[in-house]
Coordinates of N, CA and C in Angstrom, one line a residue:
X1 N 167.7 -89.1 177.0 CA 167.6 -88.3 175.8 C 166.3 -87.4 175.9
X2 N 165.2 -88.4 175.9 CA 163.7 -87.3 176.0 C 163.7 -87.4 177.4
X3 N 162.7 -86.1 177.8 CA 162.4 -85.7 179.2 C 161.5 -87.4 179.2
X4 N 160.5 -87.3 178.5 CA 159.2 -88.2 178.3 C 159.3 -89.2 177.7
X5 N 159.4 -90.9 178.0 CA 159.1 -91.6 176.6 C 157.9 -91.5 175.8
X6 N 157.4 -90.7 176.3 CA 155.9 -90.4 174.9 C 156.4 -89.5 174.3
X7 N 157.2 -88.4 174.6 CA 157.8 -87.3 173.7 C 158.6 -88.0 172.7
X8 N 159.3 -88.7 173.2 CA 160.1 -89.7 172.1 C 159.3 -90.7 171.2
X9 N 158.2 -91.3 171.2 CA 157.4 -92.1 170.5 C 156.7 -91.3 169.5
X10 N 156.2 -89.9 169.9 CA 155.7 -89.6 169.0 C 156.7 -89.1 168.2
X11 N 157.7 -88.6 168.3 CA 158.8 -87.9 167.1 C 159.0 -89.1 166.2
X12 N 158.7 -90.4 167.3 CA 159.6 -91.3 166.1 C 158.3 -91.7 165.4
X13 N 157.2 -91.8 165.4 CA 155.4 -91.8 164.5 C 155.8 -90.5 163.4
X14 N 156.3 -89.5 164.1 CA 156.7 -88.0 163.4 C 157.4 -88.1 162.1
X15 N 158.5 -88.6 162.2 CA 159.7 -89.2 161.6 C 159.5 -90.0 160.5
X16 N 159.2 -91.2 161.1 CA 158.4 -92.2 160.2 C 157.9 -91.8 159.1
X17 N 156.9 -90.9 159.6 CA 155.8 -90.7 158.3 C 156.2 -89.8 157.6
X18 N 157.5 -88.8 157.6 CA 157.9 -88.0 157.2 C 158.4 -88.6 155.3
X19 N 158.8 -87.7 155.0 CA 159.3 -87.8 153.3 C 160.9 -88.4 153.6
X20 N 161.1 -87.5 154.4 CA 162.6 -87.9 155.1 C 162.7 -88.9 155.8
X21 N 164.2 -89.4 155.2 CA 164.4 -90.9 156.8 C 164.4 -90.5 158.0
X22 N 163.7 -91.4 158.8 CA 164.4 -90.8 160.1 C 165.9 -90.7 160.4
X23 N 166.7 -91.6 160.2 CA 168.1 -91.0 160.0 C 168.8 -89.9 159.9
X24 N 167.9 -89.1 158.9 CA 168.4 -87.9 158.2 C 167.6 -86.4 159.3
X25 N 166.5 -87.1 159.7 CA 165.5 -85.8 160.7 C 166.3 -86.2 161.9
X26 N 167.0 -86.8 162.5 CA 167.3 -87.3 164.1 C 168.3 -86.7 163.9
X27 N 169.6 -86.6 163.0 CA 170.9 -85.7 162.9 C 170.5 -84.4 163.1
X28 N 169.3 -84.0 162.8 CA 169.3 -82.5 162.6 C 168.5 -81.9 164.2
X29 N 168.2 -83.2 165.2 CA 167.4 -82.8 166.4 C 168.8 -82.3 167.4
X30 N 169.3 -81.7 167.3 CA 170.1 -81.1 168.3 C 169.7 -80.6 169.6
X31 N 170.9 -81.2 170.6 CA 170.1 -81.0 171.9 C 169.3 -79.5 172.2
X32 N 169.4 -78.5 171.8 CA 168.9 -77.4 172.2 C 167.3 -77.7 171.5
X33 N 167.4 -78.4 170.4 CA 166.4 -78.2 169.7 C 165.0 -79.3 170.7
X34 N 165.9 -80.6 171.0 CA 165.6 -81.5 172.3 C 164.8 -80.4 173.2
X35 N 165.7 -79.8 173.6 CA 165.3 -78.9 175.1 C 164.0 -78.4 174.6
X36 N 164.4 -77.7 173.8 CA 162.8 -76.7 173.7 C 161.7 -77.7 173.1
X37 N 161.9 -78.8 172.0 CA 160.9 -79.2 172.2 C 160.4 -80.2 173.8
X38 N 160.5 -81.0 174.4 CA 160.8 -81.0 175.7 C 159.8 -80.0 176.4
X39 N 160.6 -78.7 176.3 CA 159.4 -77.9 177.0 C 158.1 -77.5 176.8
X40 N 158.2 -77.4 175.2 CA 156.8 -77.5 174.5 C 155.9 -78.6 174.7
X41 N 156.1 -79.7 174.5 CA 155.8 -81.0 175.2 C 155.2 -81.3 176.8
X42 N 155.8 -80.2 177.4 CA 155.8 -80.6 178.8 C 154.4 -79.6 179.4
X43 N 154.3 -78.5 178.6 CA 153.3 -77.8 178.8 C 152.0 -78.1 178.6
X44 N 151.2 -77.7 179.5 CA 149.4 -77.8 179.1 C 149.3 -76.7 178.3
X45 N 149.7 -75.6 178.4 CA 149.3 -74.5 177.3 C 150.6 -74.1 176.5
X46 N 150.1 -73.5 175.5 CA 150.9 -72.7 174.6 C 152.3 -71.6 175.0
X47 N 153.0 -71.7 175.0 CA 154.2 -71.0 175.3 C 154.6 -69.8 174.4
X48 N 154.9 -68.5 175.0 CA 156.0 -67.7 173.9 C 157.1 -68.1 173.8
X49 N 157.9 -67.8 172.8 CA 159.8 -67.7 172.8 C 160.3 -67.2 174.2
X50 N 159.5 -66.3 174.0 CA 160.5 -65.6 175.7 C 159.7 -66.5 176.9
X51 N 159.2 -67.2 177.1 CA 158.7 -68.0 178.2 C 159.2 -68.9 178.1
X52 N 159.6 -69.5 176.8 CA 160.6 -71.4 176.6 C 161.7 -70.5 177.4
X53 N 162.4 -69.3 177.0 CA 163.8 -69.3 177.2 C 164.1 -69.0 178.9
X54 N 162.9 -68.4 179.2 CA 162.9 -67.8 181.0 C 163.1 -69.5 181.4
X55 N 162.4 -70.5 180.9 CA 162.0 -71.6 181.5 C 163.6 -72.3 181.2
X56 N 164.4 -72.3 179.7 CA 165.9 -73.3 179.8 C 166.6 -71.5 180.0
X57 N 166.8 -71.7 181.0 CA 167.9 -70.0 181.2 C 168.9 -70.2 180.9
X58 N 169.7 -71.7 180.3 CA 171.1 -71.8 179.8 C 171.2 -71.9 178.3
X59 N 169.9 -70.7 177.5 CA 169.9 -70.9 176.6 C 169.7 -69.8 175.9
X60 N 169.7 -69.0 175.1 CA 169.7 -67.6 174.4 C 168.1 -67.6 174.2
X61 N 167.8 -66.7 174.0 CA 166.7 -66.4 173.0 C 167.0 -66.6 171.5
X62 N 167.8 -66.0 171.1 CA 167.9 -66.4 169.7 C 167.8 -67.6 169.4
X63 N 168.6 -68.5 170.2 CA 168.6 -70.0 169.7 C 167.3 -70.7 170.5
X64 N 166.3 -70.3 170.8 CA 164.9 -70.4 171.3 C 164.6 -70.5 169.9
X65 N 164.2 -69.2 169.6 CA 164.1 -68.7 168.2 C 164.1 -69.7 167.0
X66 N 165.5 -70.1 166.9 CA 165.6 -70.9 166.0 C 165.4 -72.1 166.0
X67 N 165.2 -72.6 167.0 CA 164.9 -74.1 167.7 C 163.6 -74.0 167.3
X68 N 162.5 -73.4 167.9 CA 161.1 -73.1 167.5 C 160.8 -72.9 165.9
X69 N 161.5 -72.3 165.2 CA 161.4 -72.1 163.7 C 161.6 -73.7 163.0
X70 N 162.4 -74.3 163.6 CA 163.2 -75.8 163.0 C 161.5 -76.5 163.3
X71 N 160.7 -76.4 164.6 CA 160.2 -77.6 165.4 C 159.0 -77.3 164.4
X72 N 158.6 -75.7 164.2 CA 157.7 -75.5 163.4 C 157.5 -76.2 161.8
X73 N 159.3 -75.4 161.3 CA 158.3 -75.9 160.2 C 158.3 -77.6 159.9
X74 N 158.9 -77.9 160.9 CA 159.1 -79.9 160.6 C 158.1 -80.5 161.4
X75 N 156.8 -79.6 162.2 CA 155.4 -79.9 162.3 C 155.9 -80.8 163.8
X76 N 156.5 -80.6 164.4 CA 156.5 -81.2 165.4 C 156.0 -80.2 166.7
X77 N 156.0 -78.8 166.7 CA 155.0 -78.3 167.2 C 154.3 -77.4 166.7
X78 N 152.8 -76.8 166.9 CA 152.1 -75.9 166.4 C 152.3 -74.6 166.6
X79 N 151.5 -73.3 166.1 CA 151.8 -72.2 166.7 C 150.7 -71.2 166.3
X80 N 150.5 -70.5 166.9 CA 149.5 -69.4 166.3 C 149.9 -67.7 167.3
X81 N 149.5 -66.3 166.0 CA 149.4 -65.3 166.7 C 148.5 -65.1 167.6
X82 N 148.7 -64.0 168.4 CA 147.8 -63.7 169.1 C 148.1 -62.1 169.8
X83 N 147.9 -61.1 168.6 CA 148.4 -59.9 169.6 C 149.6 -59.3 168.5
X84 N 150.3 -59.1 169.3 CA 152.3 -59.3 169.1 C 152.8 -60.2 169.6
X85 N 152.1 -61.6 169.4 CA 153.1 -62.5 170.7 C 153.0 -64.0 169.6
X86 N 153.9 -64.8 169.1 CA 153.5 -66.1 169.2 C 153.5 -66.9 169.8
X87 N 152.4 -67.9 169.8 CA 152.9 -69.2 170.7 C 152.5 -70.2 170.3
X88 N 153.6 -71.3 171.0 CA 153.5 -72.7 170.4 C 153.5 -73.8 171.3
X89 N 152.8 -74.7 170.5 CA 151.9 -75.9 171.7 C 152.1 -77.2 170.6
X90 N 152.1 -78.4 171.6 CA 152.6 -80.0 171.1 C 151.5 -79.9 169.6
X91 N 152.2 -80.0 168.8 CA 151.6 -80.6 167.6 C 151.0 -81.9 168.2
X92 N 151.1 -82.9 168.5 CA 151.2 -84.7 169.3 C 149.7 -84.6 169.9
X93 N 149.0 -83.8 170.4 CA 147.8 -84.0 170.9 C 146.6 -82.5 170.6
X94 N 145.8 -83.0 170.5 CA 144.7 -81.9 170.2 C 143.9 -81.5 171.2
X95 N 143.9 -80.2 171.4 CA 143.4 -79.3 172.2 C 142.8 -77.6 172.3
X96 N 142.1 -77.8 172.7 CA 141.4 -76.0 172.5 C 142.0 -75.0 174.0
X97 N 141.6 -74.3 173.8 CA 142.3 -73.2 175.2 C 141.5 -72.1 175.4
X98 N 141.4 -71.2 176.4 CA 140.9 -70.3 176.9 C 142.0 -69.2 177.2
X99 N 141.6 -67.8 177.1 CA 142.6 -67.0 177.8 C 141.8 -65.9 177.5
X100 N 142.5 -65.5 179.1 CA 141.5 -64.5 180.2 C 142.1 -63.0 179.6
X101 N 140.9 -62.8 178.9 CA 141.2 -61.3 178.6 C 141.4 -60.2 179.5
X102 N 142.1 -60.4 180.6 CA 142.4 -59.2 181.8 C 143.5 -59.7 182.3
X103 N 143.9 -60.7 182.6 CA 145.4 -61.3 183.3 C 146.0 -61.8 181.9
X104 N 145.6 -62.4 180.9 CA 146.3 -63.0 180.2 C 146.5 -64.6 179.9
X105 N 146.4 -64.7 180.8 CA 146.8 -66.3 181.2 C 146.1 -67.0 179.7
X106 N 146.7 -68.0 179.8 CA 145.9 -69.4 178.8 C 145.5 -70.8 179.9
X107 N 144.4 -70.7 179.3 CA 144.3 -72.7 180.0 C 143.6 -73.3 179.0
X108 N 144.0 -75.0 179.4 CA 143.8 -75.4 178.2 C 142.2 -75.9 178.5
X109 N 141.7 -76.3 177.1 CA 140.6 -77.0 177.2 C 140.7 -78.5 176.5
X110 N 140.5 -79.7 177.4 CA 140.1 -80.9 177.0 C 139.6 -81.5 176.3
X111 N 138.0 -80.6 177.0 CA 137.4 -81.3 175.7 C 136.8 -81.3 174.1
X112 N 136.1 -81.5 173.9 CA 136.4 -81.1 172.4 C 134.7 -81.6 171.6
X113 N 134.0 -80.9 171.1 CA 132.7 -80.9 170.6 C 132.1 -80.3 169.6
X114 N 133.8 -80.6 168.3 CA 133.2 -79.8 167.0 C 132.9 -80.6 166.3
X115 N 132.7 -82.7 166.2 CA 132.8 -83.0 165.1 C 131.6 -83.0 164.2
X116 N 130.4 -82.6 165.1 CA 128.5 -82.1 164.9 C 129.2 -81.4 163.9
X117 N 129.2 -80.1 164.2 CA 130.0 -78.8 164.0 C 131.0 -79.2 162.5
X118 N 132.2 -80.0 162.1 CA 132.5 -79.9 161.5 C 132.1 -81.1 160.3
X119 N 131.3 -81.5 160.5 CA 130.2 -82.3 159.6 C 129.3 -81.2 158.8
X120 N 128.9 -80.3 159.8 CA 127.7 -80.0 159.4 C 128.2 -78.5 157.8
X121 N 129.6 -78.2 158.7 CA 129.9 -77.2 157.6 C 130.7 -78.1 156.6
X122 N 131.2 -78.9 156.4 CA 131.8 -79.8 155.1 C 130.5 -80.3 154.5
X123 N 129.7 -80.3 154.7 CA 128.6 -80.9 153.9 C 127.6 -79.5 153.4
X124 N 128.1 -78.1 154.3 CA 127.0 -77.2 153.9 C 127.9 -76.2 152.4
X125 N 129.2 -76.1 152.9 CA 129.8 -75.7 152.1 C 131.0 -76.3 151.2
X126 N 130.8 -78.0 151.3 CA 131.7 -78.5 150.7 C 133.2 -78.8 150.8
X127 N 133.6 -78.1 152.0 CA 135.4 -78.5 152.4 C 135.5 -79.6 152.8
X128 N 136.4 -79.7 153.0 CA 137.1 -81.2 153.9 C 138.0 -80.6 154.9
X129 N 137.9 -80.8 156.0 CA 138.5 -80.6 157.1 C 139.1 -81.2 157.9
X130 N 140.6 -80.7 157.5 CA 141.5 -81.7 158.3 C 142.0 -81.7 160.0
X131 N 141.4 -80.4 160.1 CA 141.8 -80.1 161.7 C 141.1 -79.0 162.1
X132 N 141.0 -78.4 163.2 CA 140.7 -77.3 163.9 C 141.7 -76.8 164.9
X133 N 141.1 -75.5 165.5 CA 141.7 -74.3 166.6 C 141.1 -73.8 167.7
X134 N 140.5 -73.9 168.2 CA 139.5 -72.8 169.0 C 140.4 -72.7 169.9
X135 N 140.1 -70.9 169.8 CA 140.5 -70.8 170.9 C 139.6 -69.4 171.7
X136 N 139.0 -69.6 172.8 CA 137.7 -68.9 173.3 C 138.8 -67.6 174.2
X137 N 138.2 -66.5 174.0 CA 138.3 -65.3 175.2 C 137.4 -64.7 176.2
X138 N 137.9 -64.3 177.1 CA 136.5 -63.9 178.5 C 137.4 -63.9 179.4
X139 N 136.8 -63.6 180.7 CA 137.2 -63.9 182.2 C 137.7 -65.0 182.6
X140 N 138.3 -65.4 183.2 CA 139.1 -66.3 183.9 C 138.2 -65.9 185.3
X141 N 138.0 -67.6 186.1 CA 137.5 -66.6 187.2 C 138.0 -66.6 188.0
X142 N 139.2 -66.3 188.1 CA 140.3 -65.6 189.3 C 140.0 -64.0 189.0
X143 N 139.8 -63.6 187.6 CA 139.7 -62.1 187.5 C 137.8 -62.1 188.0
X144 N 137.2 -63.0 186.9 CA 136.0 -62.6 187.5 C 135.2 -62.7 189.3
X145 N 136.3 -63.0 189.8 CA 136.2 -62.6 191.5 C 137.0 -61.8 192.2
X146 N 137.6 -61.0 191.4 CA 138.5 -60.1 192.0 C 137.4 -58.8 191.4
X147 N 136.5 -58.7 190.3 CA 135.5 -57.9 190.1 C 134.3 -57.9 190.8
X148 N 133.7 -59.2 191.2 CA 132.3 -58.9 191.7 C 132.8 -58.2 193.4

C-alpha cells in the first residue's frame, strides 16, 4: 500500500488525531491520492504539481492538482508560493531549504537553530509560536563556480 512504512505511520498519528475517524479519512485516500502523497514523502525538497506529475507519468495533471489540494487541506502535506510556482513538502518532518537564485534548484536544510530565535520574539512581542519556514536564497555552489 505505502511506498514507506513510516509514510504509513505517520498518516495513521495524522488520522488519529484528526476530528474525523480514521475510517472515514482512509475511504477518502485513493490510490492516486496514495501516489502523490508517496512522492511528496519520498522527496528531500519541495515539489511543483508539474514535477509530481513528470515524476507518476500515468497520471494527469489535473488529478496531481487535485490530489495535492485533498493532501493540503487535510495537512498531510505542506506548501508555500514562491514566484508563480507552488510547492509542496512532507508535513511529517520539519525542515528549512535553500534555493539557488540562478539555477533554481531547492536543497534542503537539516538543521535547524531558531528555538534562541523563537523564544526571544514570543517573549519580546508576545505570540506563541507554533511553527516556522525559512527558507534562505543565494548561490548554490555549482552556480557559484561556474562564476568565479
Amino acid at each position: 500500500m505505502f511506498e514507506n512504512e513510516n509514510h504509513f505511520h505517520y498518516l495513521q498519528r495524522t488520522l488519529k488525531s484528526s476530528k474525523e475517524g480514521v475510517f472515514q479519512k482512509m475511504i477518502r485516500m485513493t490510490k492516486n491520492k496514495e501516489k502523490v502523497f508517496n512522492e511528496i514523502m519520498n522527496s528531500s525538497v519541495p515539489l511543483t504539481a508539474y514535477e509530481v506529475s513528470r515524476a507518476l507519468s500515468d497520471m494527469s495533471l489535473t488529478t496531481v492538482y487535485r490530489a495535492l489540494d485533498y493532501l493540503s487541506k487535510n495537512g498531510y502535506v505542506k506548501s508555500f508560493s514562491l514566484g508563480e510556482f507552488t510547492y509542496y513538502y512532507s508535513a511529517a518532518t520539519h525542515r528549512h531549504f535553500f534555493r539557488c537564485s540562478k539555477c533554481g534548484r531547492l536543497f534542503p536544510i537539516e538543521d535547524c537553530y531558531m528555538e534562541d530565535y523563537e523564544r526571544e520574539i514570543s517573549k519580546r512581542y508576545g505570540f506563541e509560536i507554533e511553527e516556522h519556514f525559512v527558507l534562505f536564497s543565494g548561490l548554490c555552489q555549482e552556480c557559484r563556480e561556474k562564476l568565479e
